[in-house]
CSV table of C-alpha atoms in Angstrom, one decimal:
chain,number,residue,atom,x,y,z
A,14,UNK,CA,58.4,-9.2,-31.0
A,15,UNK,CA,55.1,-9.0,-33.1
A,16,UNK,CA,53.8,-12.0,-31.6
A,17,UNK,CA,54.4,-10.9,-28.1
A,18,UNK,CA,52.8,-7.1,-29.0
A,19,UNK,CA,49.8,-8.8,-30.9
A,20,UNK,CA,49.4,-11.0,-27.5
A,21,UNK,CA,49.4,-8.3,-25.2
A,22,UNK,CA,46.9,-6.4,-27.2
A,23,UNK,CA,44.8,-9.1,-27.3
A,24,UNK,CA,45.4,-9.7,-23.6
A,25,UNK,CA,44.4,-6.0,-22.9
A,26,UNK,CA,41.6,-6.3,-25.3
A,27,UNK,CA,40.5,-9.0,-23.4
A,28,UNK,CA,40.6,-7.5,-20.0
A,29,UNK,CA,38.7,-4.5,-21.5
A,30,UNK,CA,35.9,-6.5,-23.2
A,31,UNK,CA,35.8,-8.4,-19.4
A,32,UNK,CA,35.4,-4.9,-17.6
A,33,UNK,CA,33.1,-3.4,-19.8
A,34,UNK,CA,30.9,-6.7,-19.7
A,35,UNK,CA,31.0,-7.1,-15.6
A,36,UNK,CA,30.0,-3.1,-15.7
A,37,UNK,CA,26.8,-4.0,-17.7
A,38,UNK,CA,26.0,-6.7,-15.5
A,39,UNK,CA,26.7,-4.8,-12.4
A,40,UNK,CA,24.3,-1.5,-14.4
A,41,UNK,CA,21.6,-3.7,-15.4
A,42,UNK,CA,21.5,-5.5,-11.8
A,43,UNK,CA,21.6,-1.7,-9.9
A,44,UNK,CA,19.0,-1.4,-12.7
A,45,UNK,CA,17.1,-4.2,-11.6
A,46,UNK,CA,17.3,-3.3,-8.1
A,47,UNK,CA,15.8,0.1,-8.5
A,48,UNK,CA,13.4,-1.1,-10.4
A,49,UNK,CA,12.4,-3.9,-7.9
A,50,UNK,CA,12.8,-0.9,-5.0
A,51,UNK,CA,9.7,1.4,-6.6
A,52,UNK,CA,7.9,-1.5,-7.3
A,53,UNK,CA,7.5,-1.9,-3.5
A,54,UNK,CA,7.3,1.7,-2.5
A,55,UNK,CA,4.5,1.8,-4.9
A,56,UNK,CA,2.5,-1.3,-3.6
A,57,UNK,CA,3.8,-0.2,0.2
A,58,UNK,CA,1.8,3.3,-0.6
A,59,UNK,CA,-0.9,2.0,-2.4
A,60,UNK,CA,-1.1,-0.3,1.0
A,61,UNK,CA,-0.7,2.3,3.1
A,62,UNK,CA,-3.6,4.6,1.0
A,63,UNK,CA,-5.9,1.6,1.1
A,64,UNK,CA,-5.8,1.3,4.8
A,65,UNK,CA,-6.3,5.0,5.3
A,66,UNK,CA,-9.7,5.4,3.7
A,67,UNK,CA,-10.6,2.0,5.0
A,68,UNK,CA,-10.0,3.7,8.6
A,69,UNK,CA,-11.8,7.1,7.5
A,70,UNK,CA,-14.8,5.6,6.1
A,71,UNK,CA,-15.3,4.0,9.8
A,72,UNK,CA,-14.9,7.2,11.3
A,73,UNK,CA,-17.1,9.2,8.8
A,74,UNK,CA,-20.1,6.9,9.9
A,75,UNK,CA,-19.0,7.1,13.6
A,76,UNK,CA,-19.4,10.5,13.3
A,77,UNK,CA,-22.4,10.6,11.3
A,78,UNK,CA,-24.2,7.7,14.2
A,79,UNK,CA,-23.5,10.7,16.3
A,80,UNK,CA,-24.4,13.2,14.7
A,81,UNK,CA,-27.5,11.4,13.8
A,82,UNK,CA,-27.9,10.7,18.2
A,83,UNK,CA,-27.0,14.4,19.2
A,84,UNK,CA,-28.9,16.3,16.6
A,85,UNK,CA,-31.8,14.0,15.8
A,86,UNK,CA,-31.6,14.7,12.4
A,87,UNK,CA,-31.8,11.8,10.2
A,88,UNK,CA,-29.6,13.3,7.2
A,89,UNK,CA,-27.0,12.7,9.6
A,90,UNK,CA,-27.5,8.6,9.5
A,91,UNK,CA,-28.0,8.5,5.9
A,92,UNK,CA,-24.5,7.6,5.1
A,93,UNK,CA,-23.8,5.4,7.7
A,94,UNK,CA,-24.3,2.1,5.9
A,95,UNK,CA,-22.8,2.9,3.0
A,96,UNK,CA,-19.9,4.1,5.3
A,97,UNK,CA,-19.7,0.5,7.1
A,98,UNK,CA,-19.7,-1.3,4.4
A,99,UNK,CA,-17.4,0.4,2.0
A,100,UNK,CA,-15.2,0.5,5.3
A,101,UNK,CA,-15.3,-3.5,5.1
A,102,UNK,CA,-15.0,-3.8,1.5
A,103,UNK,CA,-11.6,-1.6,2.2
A,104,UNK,CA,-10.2,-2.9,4.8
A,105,UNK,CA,-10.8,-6.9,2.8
A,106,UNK,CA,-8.7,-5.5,0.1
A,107,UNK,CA,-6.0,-4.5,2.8
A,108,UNK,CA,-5.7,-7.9,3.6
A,109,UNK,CA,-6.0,-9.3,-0.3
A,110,UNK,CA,-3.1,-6.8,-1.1
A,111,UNK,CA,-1.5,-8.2,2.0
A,112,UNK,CA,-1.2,-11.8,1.1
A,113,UNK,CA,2.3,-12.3,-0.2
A,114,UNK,CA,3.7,-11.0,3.2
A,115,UNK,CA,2.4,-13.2,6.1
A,116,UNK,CA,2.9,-11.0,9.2
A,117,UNK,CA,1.2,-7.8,7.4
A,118,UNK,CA,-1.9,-10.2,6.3
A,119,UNK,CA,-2.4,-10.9,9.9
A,120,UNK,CA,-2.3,-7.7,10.7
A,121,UNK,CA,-4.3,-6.2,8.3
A,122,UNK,CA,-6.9,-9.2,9.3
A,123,UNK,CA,-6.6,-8.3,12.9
A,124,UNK,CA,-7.5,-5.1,12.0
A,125,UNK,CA,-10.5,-6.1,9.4
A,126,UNK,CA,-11.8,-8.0,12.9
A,127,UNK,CA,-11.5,-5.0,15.4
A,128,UNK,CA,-13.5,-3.0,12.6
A,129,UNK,CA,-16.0,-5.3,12.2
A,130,UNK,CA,-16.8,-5.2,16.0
A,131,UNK,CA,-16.4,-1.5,15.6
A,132,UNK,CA,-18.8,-1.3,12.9
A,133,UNK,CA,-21.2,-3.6,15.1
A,134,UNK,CA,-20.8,-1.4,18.1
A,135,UNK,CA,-21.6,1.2,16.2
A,136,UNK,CA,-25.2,0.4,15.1
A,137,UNK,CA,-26.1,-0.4,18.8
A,138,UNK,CA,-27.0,3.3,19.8
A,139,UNK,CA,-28.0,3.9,16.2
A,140,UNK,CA,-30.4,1.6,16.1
A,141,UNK,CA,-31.6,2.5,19.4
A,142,UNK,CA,-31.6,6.1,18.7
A,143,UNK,CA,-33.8,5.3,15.5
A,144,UNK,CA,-36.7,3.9,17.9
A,145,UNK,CA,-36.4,7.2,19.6
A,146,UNK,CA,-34.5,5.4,22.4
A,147,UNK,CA,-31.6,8.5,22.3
A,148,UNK,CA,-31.0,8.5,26.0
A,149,UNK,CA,-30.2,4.2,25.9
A,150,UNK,CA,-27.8,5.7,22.9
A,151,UNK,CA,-25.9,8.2,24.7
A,152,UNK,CA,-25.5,5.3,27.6
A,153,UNK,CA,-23.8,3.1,25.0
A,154,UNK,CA,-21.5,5.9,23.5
A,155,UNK,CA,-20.7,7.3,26.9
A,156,UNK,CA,-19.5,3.6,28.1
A,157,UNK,CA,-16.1,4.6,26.5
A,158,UNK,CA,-16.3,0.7,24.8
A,159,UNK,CA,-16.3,2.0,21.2
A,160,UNK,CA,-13.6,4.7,22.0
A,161,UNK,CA,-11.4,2.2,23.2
A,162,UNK,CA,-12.4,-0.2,20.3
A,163,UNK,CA,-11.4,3.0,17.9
A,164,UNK,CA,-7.8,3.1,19.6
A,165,UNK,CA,-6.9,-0.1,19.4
A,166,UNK,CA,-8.0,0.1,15.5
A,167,UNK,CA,-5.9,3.7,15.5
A,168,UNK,CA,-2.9,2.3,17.0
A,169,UNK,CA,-2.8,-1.1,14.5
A,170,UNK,CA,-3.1,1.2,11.6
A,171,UNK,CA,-0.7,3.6,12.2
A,172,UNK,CA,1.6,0.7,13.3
A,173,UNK,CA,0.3,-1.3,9.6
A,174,UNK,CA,1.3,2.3,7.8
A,175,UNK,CA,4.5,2.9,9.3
A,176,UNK,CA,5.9,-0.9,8.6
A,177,UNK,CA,4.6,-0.3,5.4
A,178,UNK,CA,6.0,3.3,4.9
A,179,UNK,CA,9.6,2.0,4.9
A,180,UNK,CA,9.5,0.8,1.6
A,181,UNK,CA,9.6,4.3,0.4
A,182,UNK,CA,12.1,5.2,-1.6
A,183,UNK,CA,14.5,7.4,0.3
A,184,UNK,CA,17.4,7.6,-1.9
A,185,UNK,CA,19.1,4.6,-0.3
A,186,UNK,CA,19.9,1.2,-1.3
A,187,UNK,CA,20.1,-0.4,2.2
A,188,UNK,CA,16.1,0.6,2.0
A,189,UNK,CA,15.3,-2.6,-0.4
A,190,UNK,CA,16.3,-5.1,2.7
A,191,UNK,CA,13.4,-3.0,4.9
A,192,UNK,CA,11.1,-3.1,1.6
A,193,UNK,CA,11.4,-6.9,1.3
A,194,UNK,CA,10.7,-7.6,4.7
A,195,UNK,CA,7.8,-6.1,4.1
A,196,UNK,CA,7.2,-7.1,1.3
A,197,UNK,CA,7.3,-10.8,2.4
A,198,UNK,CA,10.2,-11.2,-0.5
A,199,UNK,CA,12.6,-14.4,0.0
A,200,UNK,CA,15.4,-13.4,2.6
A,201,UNK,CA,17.8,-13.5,-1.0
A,202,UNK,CA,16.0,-10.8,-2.2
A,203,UNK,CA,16.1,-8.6,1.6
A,204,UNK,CA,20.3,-8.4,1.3
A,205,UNK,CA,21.3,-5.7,-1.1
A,206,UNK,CA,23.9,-6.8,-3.3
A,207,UNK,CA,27.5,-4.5,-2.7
């Protein structure tokens, strides 16, 4: 009878010392998981941030080009360069922290294109309007041709932000398959473990 009780203790010891090691493992992977989950909200917001202030810089020296073509005042055209270009330099690293996911690097170089021929657009009636030719500027902003180039720049980034925005963390596992697809994760990392 010893033998048998000093078995089954063992046994149950066993089974214990089992449990207790798949509940680490199963701890350390939720763990893991979270982990993996915040590290994507934080790159999808730091994304989404970047792309913002790409998007306002462009319309900062749209408004300052006509400002600058309304008013005549040249403090108005005094950022605008500096406003272009720190709008490229943005939107570029858009599409560097883009790389690891395919479909959002397209996008976010789609978007670096339609800004660059919205950027070029731009100095057109500027440029005019600097040789005192403001009436050949208002011609070019009243064509509607910037506007529409400004939508379609609008619409991709709120599209780009709101792929991007479902990597935030909302309190729910099934979130991390969402996060890796945007993300560009391997498919194994998309399906939550259950």
């Amino acid at each position: 009878m010893f033998i048998s009780l000093t078995a089954r203790i063992v046994a149950i010891g066993l089974i214990v010392v089992l449990a207790l090691g798949s509940l680490a493992g199963l701890l350390a992977d939720a763990s893991y998981q979270a982990s993996q989950s915040f590290q994507w909200a934080a790159h999808s917001a730091q994304v989404i941030e970047t792309t913002e202030a790409a998007l306002n810089d462009l319309r900062e020296a749209e408004s300052g080009q006509r400002g600058f073509v309304i008013t005549r005042d040249p403090a108005y055209a005094r950022s605008f360069a500096k406003r272009l270009d720190s709008a490229a330099r943005t939107i570029a690293r858009v599409a560097g922290q883009t790389r690891d996911n395919p479909r959002q690097h397209a996008r976010a170089r789609e978007m670096a294109l339609l800004m660059k021929e919205r950027s070029a657009f731009l100095r057109q009636p500027l440029d005019l309007a600097r040789r005192g030719n403001f009436a050949g500027a208002v011609t070019i902003i009243a064509s509607g041709r910037g506007r529409d180039l400004m939508d379609a720049i609008s619409v991709r980034g709120r599209r780009f932000s709101k792929r991007n925005a479902r990597c935030r963390p909302r309190g729910r596992m099934r979130r991390r398959s969402a996060c890796a697809a945007v993300s560009g994760l391997p498919s194994s990392a998309r399906s939550p473990s259950r």
